[in-house]
Tab-separated table of C-alpha atoms in Angstrom:
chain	number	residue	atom	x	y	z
Z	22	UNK	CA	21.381	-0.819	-8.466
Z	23	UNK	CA	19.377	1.568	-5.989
Z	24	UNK	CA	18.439	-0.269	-2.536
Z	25	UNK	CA	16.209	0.283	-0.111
Z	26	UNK	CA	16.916	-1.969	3.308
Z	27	UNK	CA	14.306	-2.215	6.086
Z	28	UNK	CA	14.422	-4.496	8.945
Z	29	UNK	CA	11.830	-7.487	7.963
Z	30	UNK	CA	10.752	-7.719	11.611
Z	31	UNK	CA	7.989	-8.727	13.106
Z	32	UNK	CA	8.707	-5.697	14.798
Z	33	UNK	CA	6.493	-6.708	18.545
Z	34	UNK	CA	5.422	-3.865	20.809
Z	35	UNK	CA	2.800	-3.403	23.527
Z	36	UNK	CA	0.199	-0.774	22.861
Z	37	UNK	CA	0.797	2.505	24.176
Z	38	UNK	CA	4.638	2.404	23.672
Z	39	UNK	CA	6.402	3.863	20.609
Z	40	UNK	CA	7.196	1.642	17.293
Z	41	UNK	CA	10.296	2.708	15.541
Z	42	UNK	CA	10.937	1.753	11.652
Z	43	UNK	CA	13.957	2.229	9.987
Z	44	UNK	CA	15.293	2.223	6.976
Z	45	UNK	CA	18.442	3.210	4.323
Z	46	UNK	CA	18.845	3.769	1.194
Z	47	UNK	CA	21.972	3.565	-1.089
Z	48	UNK	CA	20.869	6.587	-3.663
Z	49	UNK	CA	22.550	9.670	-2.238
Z	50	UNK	CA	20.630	11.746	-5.242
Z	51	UNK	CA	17.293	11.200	-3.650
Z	52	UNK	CA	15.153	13.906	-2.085
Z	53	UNK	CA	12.284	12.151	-1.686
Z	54	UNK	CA	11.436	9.576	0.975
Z	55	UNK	CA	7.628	7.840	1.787
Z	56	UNK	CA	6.540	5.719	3.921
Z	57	UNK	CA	3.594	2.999	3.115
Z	58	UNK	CA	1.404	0.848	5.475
Z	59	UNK	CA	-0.034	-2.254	3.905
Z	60	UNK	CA	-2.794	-4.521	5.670
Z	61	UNK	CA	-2.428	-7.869	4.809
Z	62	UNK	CA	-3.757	-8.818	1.440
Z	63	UNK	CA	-4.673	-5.007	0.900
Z	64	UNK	CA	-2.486	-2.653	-1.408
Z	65	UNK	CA	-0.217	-0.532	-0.098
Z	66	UNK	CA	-1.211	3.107	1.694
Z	67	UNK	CA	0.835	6.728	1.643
Z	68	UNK	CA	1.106	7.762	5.034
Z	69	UNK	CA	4.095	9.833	5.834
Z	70	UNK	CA	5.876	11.678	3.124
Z	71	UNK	CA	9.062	13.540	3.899
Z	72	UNK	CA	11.979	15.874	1.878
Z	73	UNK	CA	14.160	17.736	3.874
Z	74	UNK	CA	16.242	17.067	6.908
Z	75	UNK	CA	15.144	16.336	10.169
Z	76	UNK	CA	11.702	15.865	11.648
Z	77	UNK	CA	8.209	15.915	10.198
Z	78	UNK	CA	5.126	14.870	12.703
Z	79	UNK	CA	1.546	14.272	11.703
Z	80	UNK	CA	-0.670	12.885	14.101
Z	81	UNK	CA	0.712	10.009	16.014
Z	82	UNK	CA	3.401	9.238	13.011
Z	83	UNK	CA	6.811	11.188	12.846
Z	84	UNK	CA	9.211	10.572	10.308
Z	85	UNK	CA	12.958	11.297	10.600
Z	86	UNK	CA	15.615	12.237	8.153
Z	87	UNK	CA	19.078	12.077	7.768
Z	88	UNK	CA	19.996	13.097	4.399
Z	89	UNK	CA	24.131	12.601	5.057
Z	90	UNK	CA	23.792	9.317	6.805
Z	91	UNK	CA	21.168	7.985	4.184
Z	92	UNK	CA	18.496	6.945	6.690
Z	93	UNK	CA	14.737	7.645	7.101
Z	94	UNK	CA	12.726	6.043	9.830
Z	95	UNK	CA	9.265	6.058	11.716
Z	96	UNK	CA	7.609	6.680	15.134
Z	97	UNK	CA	4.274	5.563	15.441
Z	98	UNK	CA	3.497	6.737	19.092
Z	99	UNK	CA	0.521	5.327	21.300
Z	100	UNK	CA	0.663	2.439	19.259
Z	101	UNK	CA	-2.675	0.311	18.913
Z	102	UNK	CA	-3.636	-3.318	17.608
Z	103	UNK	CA	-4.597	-0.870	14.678
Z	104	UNK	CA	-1.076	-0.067	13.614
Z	105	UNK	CA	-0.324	-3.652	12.775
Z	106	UNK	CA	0.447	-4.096	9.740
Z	107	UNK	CA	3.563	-4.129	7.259
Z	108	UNK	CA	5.275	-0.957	6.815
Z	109	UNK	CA	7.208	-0.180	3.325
Z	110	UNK	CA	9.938	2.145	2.834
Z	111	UNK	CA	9.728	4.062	-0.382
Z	112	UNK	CA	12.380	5.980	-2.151
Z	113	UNK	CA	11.979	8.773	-5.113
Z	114	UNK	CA	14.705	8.389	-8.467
Z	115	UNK	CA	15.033	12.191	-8.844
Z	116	UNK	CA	17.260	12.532	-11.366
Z	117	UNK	CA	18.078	10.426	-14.359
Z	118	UNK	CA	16.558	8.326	-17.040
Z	119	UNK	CA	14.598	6.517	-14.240
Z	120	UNK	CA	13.176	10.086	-12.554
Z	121	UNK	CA	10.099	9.541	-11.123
Z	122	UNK	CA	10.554	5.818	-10.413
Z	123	UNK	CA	9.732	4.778	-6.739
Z	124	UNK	CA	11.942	2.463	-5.048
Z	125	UNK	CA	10.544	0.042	-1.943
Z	126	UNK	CA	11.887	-1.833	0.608
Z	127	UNK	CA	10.697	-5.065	1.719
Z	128	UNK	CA	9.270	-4.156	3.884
Z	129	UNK	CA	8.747	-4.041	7.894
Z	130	UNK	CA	6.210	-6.361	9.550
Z	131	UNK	CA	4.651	-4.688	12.846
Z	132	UNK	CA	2.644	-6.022	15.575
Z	133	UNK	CA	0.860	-4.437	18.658
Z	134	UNK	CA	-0.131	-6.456	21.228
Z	135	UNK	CA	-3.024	-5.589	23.706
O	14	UNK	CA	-13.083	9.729	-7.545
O	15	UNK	CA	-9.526	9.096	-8.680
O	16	UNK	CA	-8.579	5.573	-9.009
O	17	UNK	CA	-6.676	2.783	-10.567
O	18	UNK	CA	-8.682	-0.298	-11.764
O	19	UNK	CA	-7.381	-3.964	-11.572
O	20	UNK	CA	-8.821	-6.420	-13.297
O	21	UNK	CA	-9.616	-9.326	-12.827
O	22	UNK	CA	-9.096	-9.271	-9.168
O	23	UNK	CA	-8.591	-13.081	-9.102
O	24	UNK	CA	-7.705	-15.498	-11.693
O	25	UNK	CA	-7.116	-19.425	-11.562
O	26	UNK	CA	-5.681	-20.474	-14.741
O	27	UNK	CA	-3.321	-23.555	-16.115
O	28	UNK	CA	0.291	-23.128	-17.028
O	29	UNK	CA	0.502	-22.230	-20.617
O	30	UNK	CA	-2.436	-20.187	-21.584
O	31	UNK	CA	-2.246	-16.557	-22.588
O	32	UNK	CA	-3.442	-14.207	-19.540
O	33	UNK	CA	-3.386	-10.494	-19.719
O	34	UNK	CA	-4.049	-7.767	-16.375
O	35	UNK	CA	-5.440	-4.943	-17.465
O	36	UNK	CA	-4.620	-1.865	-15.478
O	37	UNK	CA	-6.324	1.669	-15.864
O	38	UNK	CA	-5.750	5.288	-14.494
O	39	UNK	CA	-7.947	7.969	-14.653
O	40	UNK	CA	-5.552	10.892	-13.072
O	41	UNK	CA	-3.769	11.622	-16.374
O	42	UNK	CA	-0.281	10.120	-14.028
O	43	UNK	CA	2.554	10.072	-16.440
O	44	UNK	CA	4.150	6.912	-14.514
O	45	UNK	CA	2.681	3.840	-14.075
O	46	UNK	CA	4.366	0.184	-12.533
O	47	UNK	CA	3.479	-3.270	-12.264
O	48	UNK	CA	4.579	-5.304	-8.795
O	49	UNK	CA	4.367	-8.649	-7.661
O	50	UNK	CA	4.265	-8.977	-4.116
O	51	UNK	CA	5.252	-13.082	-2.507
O	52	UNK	CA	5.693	-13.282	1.327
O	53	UNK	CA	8.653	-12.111	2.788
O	54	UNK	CA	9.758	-10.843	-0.235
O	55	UNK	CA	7.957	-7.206	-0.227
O	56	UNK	CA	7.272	-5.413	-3.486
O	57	UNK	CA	9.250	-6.269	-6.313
O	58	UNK	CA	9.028	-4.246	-9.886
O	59	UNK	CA	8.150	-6.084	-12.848
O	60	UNK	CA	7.850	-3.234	-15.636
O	61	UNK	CA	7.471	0.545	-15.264
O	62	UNK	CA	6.630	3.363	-17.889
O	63	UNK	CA	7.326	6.518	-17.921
O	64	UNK	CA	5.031	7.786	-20.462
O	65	UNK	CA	3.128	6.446	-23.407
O	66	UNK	CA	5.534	4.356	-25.307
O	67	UNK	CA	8.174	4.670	-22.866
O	68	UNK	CA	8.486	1.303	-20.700
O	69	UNK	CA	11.503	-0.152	-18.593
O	70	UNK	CA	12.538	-3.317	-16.787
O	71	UNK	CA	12.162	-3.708	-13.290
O	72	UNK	CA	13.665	-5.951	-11.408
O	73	UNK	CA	11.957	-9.146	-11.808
O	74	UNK	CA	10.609	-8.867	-15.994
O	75	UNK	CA	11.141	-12.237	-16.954
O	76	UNK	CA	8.161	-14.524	-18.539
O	77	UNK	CA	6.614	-10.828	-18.209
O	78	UNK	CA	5.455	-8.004	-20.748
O	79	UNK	CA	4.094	-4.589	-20.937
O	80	UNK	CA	2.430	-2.333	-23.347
O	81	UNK	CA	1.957	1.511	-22.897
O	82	UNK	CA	-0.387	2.535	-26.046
O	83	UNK	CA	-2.414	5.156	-24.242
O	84	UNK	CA	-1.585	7.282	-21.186
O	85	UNK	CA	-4.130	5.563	-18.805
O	86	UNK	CA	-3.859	1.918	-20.011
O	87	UNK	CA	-0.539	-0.696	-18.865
O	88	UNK	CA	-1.772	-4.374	-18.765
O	89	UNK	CA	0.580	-7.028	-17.797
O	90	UNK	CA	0.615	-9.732	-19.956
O	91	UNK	CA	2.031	-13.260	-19.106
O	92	UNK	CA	2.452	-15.226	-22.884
O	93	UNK	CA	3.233	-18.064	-20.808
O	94	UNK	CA	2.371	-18.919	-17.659
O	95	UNK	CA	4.334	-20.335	-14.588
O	96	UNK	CA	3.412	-21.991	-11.371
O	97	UNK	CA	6.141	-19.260	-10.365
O	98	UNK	CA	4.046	-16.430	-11.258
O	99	UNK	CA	1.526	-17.583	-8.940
O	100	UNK	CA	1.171	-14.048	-6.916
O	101	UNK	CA	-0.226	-10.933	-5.811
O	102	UNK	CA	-0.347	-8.284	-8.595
O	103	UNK	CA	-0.706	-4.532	-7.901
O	104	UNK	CA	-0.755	-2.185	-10.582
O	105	UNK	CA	0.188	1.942	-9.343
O	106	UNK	CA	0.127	5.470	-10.888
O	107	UNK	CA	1.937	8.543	-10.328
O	108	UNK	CA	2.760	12.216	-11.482
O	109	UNK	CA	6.506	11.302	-12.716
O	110	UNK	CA	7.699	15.103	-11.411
O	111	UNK	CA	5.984	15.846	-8.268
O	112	UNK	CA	5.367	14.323	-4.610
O	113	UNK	CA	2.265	13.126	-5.293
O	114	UNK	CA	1.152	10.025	-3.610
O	115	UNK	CA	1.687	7.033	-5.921
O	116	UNK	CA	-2.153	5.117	-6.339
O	117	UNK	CA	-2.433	1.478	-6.083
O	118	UNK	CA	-4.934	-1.063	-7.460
O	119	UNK	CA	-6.483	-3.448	-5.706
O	120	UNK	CA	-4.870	-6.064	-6.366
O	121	UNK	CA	-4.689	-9.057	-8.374
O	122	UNK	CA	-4.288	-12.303	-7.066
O	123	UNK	CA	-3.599	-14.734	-9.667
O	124	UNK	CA	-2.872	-19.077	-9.433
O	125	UNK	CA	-1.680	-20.846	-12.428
O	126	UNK	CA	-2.136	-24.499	-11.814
């Protein structure tokens, strides 16, 4: 069974400071790694997408990966009251009967304070 | 404008009586999935397909099923309903091979009484 683990949270921080997300994932096959903010009651959002090693910034978000340890996270800089929302974990079946078929954690719950 | 349509977006129903989501894509996406989000329990899969004809258990089918007769049609149908099914619903679409974002619904936020 493929797994995707993510801190439920709340996750609190004060705006202006950096949020960090994490998450791991038990499919060493993957390549492919997204992140997803979700307002309450709204469907989920792509916001970060990410396939090799290392660093990839866009904006005020930067996601991190670490293909050998099996971890992805997510910096959300200059954080505002904005940013709060839930943030999902996604994870890409690359190879197999199930290619194709994305994988989510449950799921991180984050909250800026003013 | 590329999108996937729920529908309804909120139903109220009794247990017992036939319901069926209809979900529709109009990006030609290979891969579509049905989810059922409760709180604190993040997205879980009910049925995915891969292709037309081609569907697969998630993680959470049961008291669920699926039908994949055309490439931009997967309604969810409950034969059945539960007070346990009482949820949100969100219905998503994807290019099975690429990095393409994955499209969600709206939502659909059902109650069985």
């Amino acid at each position: 069974q493929k797994e995707v683990e993510q801190n439920s949270g709340p996750l609190s921080v004060p705006e202006g400071a950096i949020a960090s997300l994490n998450c791991t994932y038990s499919d060493r096959g993957s390549q492919s790694f997204f992140w997803y903010r979700q307002y309450s009651g709204k469907s989920p959002e792509l916001i970060m997408s990410i396939y090799s090693n290392g660093d990839k910034e866009d904006g005020r978000f930067t996601a991190q990966l670490n293909k050998a340890s099996q971890y992805v996270s997510l910096l959300i800089r200059d954080s505002q009251p904005s940013d709060s929302a839930t943030y999902l974990c996604a994870v890409k079946a690359d190879y197999g009967g199930s290619q194709g078929n994305l994988i989510f954690g449950k799921g991180t719950k984050l909250s800026v304070k003013p | 404008e590329a999108q996937v349509t729920q529908n309804p977006r909120y139903l109220i129903t009794v247990t017992g009586k036939k319901l069926t989501v209809t979900c529709s894509q109009n990006m030609n996406h290979e891969y579509m999935s049905w989810y059922r989000q409760d709180p604190g329990l993040g997205l879980r899969q009910i049925y995915y397909s891969m292709n037309v004809e081609v569907t697969d258990k998630g993680d959470v089918p049961e008291g669920y099923k699926v039908s994949r007769k055309e490439k931009r049609n997967f309604p969810l149908i409950l034969e059945s309903p539960s007070p346990n099914q009482t949820s949100l619903y969100f219905c998503a679409s994807r290019y099975r091979f690429n990095n393409q974002p994955q499209h969600f619904g709206d939502g659909t936020r059902l109650s069985i009484l």
